[in-house]
Coordinates of C-alpha atoms in Angstrom, one line a residue:
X585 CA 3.0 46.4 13.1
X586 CA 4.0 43.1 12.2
X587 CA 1.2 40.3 11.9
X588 CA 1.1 37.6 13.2
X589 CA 2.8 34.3 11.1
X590 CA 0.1 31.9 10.1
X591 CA 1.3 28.2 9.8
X592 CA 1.0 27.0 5.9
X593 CA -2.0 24.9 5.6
X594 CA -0.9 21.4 5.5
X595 CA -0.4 19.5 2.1
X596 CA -3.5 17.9 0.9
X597 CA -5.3 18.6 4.1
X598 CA -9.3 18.1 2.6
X599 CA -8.1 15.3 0.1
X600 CA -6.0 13.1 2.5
X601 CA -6.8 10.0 5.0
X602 CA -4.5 8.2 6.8
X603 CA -5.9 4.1 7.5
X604 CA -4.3 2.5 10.4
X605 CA -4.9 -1.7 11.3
X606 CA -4.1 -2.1 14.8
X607 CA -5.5 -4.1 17.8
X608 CA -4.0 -1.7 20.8
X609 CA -3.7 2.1 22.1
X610 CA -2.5 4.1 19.2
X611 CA 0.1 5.8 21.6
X612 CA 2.6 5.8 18.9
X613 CA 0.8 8.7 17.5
X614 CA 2.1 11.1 19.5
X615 CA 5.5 11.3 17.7
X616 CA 3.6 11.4 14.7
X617 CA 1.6 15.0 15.9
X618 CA 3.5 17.6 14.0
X619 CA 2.7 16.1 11.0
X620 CA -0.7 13.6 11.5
X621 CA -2.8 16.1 13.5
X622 CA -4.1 17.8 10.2
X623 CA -4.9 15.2 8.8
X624 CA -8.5 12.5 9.0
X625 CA -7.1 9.5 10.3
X626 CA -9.0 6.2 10.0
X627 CA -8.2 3.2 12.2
X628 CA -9.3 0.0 11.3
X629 CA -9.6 -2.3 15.0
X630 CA -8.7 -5.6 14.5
X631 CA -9.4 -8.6 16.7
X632 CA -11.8 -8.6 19.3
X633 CA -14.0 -6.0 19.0
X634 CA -15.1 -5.4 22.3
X635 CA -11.7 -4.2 23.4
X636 CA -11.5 -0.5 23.5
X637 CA -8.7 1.0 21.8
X638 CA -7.2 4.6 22.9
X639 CA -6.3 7.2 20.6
X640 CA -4.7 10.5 21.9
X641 CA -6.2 13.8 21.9
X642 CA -6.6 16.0 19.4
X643 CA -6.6 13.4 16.6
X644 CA -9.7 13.8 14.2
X645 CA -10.2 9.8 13.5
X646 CA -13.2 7.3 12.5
X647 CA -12.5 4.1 13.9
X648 CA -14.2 0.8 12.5
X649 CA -14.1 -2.6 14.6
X650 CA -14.9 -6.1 13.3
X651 CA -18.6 -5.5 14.0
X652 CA -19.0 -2.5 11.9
X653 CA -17.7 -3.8 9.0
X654 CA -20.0 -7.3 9.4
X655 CA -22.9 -4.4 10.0
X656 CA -21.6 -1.6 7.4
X657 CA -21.2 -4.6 3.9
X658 CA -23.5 -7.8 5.3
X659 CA -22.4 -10.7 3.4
X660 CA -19.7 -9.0 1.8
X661 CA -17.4 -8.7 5.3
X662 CA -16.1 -12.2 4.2
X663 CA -13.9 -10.7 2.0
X664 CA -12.2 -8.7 4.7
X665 CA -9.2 -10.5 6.9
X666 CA -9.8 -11.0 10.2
X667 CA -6.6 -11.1 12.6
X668 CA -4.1 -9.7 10.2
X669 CA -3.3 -6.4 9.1
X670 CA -4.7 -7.0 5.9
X671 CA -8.2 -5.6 7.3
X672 CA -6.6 -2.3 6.8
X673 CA -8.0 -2.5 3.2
X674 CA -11.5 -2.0 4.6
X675 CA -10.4 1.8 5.8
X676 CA -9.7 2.1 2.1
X677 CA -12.8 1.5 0.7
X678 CA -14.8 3.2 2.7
X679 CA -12.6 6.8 2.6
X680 CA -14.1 9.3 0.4
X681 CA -10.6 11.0 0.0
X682 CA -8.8 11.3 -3.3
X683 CA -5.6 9.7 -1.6
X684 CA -4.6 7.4 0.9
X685 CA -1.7 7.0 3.4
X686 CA -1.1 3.9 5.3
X687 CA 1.3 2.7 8.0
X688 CA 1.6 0.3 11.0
X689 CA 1.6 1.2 14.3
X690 CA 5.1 -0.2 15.0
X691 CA 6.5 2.7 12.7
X692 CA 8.0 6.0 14.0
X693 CA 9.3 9.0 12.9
X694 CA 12.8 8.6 11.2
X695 CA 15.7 11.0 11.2
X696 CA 18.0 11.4 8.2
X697 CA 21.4 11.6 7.7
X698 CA 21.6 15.0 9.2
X699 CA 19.8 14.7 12.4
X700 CA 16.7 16.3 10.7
X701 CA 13.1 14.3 11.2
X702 CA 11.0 13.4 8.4
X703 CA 7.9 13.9 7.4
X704 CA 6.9 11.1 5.6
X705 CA 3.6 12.4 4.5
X706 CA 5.1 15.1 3.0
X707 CA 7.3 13.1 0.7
X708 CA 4.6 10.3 -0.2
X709 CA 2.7 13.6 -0.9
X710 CA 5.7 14.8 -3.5
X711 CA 6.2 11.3 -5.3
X712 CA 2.3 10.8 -6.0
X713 CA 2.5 14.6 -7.3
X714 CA 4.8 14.2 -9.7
X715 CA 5.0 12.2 -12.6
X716 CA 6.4 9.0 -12.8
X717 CA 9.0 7.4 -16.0
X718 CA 8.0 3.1 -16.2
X719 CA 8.3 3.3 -19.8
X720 CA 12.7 4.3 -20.0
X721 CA 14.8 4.6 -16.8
X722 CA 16.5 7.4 -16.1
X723 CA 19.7 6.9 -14.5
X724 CA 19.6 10.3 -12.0
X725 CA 16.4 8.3 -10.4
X726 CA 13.7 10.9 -10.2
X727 CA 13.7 13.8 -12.9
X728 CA 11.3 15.6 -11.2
X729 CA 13.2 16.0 -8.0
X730 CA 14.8 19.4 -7.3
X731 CA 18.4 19.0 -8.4
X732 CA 17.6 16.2 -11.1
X733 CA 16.5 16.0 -14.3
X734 CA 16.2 13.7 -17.3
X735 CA 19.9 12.9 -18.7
X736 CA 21.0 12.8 -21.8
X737 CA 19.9 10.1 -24.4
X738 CA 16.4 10.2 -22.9
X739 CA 13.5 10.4 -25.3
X740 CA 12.0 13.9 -25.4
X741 CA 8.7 12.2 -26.1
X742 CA 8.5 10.2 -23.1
X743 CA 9.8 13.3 -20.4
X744 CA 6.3 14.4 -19.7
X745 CA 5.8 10.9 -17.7
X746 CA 2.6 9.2 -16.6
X747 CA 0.4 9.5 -13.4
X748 CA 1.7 8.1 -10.4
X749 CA -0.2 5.8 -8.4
X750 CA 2.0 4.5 -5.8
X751 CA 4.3 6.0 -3.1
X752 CA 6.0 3.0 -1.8
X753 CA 8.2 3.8 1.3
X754 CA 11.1 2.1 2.8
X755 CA 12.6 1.5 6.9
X756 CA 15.0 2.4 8.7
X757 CA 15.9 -0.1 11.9
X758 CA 14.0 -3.6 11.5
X759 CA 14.0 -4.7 7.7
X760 CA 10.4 -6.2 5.7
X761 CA 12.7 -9.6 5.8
X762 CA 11.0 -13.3 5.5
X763 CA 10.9 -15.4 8.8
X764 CA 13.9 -17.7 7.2
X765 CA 16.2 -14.6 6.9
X766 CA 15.1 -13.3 10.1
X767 CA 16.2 -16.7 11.5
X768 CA 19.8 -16.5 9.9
X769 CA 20.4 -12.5 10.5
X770 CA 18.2 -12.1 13.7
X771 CA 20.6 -8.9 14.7
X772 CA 20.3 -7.7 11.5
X773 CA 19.1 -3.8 11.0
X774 CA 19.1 -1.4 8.2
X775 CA 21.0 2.1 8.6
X776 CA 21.3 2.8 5.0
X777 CA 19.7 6.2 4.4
X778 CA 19.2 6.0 0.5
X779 CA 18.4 9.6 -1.2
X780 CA 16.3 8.3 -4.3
X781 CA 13.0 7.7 -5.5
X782 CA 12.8 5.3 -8.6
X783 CA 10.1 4.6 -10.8
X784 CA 9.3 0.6 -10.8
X785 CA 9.7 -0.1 -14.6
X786 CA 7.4 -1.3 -16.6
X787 CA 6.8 -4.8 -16.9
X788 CA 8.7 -5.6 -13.5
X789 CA 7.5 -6.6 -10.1
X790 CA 8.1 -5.7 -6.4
X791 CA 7.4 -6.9 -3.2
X792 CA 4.9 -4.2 -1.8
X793 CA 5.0 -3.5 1.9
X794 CA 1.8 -2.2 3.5
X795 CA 3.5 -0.4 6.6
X796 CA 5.0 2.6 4.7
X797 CA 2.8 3.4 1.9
X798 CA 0.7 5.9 -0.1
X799 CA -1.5 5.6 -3.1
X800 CA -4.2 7.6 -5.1
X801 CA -7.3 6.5 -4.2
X802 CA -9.2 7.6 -7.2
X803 CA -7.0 6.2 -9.4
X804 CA -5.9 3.0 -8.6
X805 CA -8.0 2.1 -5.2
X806 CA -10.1 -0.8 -6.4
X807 CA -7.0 -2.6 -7.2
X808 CA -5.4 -2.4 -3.5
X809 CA -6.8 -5.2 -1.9
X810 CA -5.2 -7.1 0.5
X811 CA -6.3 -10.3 0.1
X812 CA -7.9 -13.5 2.4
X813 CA -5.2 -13.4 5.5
X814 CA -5.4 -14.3 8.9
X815 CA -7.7 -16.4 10.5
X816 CA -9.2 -19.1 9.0
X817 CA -7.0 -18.8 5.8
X818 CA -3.9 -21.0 5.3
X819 CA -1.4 -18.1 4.6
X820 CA -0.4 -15.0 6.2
X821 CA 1.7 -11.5 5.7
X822 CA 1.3 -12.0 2.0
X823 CA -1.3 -9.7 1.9
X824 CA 0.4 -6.2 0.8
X825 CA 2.6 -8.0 -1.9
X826 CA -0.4 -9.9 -3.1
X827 CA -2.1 -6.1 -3.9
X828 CA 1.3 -5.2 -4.7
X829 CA 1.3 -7.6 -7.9
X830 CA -2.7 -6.6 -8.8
X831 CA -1.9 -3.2 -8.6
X832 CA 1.2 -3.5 -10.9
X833 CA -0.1 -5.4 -13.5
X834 CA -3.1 -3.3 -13.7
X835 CA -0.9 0.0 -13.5
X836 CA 1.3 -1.4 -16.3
X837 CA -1.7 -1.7 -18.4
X838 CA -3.6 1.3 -17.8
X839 CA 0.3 3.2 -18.3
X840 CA 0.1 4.3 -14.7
X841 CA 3.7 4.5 -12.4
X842 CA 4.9 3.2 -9.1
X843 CA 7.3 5.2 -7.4
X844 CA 9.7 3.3 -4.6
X845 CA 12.4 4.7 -2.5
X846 CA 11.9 8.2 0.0
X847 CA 10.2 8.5 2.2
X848 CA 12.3 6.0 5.0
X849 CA 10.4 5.5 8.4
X850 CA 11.7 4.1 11.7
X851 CA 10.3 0.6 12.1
X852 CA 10.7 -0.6 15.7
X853 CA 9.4 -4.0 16.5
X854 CA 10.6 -6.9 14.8
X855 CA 7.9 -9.7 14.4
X856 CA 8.6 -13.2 15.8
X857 CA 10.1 -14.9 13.3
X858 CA 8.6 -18.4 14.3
X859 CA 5.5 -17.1 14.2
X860 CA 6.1 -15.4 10.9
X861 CA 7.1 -18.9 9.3
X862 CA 4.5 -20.1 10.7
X863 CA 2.1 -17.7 8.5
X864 CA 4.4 -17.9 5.4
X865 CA 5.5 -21.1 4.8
X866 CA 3.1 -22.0 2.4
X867 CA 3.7 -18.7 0.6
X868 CA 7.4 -19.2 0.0
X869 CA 6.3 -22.4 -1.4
X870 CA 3.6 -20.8 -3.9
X871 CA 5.3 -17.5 -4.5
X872 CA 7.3 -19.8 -6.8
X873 CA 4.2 -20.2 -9.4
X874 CA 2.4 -17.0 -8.3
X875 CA 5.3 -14.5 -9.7
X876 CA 5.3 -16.4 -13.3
X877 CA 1.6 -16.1 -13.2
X878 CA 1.7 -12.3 -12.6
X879 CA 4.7 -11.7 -15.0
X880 CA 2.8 -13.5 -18.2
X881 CA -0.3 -12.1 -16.7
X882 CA -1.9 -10.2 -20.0
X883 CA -5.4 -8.2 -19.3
X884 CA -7.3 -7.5 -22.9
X885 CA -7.3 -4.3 -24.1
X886 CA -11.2 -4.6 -23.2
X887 CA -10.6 -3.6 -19.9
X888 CA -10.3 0.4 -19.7
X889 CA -11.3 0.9 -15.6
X890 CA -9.8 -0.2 -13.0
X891 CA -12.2 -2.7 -12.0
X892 CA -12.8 -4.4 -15.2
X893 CA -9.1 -5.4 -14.8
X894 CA -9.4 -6.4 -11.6
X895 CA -12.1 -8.9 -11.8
X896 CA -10.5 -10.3 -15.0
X897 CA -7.9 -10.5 -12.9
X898 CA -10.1 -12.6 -10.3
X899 CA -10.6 -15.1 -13.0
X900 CA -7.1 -15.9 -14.4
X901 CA -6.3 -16.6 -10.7
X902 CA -9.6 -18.6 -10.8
X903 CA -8.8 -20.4 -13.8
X904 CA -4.8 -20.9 -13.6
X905 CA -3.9 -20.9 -9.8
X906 CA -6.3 -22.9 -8.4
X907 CA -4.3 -26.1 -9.3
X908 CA -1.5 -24.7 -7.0
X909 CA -3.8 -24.9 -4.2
X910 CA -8.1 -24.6 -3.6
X911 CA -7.1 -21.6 -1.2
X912 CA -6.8 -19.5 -4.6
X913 CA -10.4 -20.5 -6.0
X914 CA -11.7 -19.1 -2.8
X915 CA -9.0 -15.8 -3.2
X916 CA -10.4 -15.6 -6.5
X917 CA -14.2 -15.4 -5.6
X918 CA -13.0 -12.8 -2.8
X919 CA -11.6 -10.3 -5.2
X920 CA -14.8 -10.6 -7.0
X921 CA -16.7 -9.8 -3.2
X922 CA -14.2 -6.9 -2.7
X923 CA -14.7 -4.7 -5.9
X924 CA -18.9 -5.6 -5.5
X925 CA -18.4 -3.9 -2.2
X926 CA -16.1 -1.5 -3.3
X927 CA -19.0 -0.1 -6.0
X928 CA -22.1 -0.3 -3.4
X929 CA -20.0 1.8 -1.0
X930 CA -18.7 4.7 -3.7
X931 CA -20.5 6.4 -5.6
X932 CA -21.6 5.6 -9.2
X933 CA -18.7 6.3 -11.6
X934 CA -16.3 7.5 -8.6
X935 CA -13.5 5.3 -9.3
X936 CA -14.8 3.5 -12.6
X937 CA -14.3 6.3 -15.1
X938 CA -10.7 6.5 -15.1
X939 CA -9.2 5.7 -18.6
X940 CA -5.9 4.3 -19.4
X941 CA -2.8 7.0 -20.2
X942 CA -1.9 7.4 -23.3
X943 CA 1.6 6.6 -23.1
X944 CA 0.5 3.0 -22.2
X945 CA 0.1 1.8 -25.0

């Protein structure tokens, strides 16, 4: 007699959690089933706490309003945003998974070029896997993919690669534009289905976006925060490319690798873009002097852990942005708040104890 097929037990099921910001029903969900339900999901509420916020059946989720994170770090809550998505960083650090997926609650389930869905999970689960190559770019994108490898003229020494840290995703639909070009290509959507994952080289940046993303908690998760957003800051939806630029300047000098490409979601709602200028405008502005800061940004070969890099971090931006505006003295003392937080709520060594690769430096 034949027995009965077992479903495979879902990729990373134990060592996963999924943070979600939002501040309504979490109905979108449902498309996300097949491939979310396995999983520990943690919401982070956002706004006004009192509202009750629906989550479908079945769905094994924590979920954390503004008065459980004042009660949960005291003091320390000021360094988490308040009306902006940037509180999602708060689901971070209080996971006790090895990795993290994130994603907005305007984002579906994509298709690709074949009709097929995707499951997004599955891929960032693939990219964080496998090694990444920031040190000499191969040309065929990912080696590691089946059906790639490295090509020729690449250095035997380097094709082992180093650990990846980042999954960054990409949309289909509604593009991560800037309220000015959503003003001039308003009808504008993206249908390109790109079949690539690249490793961001060493030494350059990217503008991180926080809707589609995955990273390895362990390794790099006291370097993911998102920043003072939101109310009562002067700047807004700079908060996952802020993180983005800490994270890549500390993963450049611990010799760990970003990954960018697959996996593509469905992103549905496109943001008011008067609003969105609203929140920017000073950012276009500084983004000017922040992106020369990051890119001569130089942390001593002192700092072997994650955090040590990230608070000195904290005070170049103390100590060179502040002239660009006061906002960035009050960033700075933030990021310090955020990785004193970070240690009282993990335990002793969890996240501190990871040295740099080898093939850093």
């Amino acid at each position: 007699m034949a027995t009965p097929s077992t479903k495979p037990t879902p990729l990373l099921k134990d060592e996963l959690d999924i943070v979600i910001p939002t501040i309504r029903n979490l109905d979108f969900l449902e498309m996300w089933r097949p491939f979310f339900e396995p999983y520990h999901l943690i919401i982070v509420q956002d706004g006004d706490p009192s509202k009750t916020i629906k989550v479908p059946d079945g769905f094994d989720y924590e979920l954390y309003n503004r008065n459980d994170i004042n009660r949960i770090l005291g003091p320390k809550a000021s360094c988490i945003s308040f009306k902006d998505s940037a509180c999602r960083c708060f689901g971070y650090m209080v996971s006790k998974k090895k990795y993290i997926v994130t994603i907005d609650d305007d984002c579906f389930v994509a298709k690709d070029p074949s009709g097929k869905e995707i499951n997004a999970l599955e891929q960032h689960i693939k990219n964080l896997l496998s090694p990444s190559t920031p040190l000499f770019f191969n040309t065929l994108y990912d080696p590691y993919r089946e059906g790639a490898d490295f090509v020729r003229g690449y250095p035997f020494s380097l094709r082992e690669g180093v650990h990846t840290a980042v999954s960054h995703g990409l949309w289909l639909n509604i593009p991560d534009y800037d309220a000015p070009t959503q003003l001039v290509k308003p009808r504008e959507r993206n249908t390109r289905y790109v079949d690539a994952v690249l490793t961001v080289p060493k030494g350059t940046l990217f503008p991180m976006c926080g809707m589609n993303l995955a990273f390895d908690r362990e390794l790099i998760g006291p370097a993911m925060y998102f920043g003072l957003m939101g109310d009562g800051q002067p700047i807004g939806r700079y908060d996952d490319m802020w993180a983005g630029w800490c994270m890549k300047v500390i993963c450049d000098h611990m010799g760990w690798g970003v990954k960018t490409g697959l996996p593509y979601i469905w992103h549905s709602k496109a943001s008011n873009p008067f609003v969105n200028l609203k929140k920017e405008y000073k950012g276009i502005y500084w983004q000017e002097e922040l992106i020369p800061f990051f890119q001569s940004c130089v942390l001593p070969k002192e700092c072997t852990t994650v955090q040590q890099c990230y608070l000195e971090l904290a005070k170049q931006v103390k100590t060179k942005l502040s002239k660009v505006d006061p906002y960035f003295d009050k960033l700075a003392e933030a990021m310090v708040t955020w990785i004193e937080a970070w240690d009282e709520l993990n335990s002793a060594g969890q996240n501190s104890e990871k040295k740099p690769n080898a093939a850093a430096k």
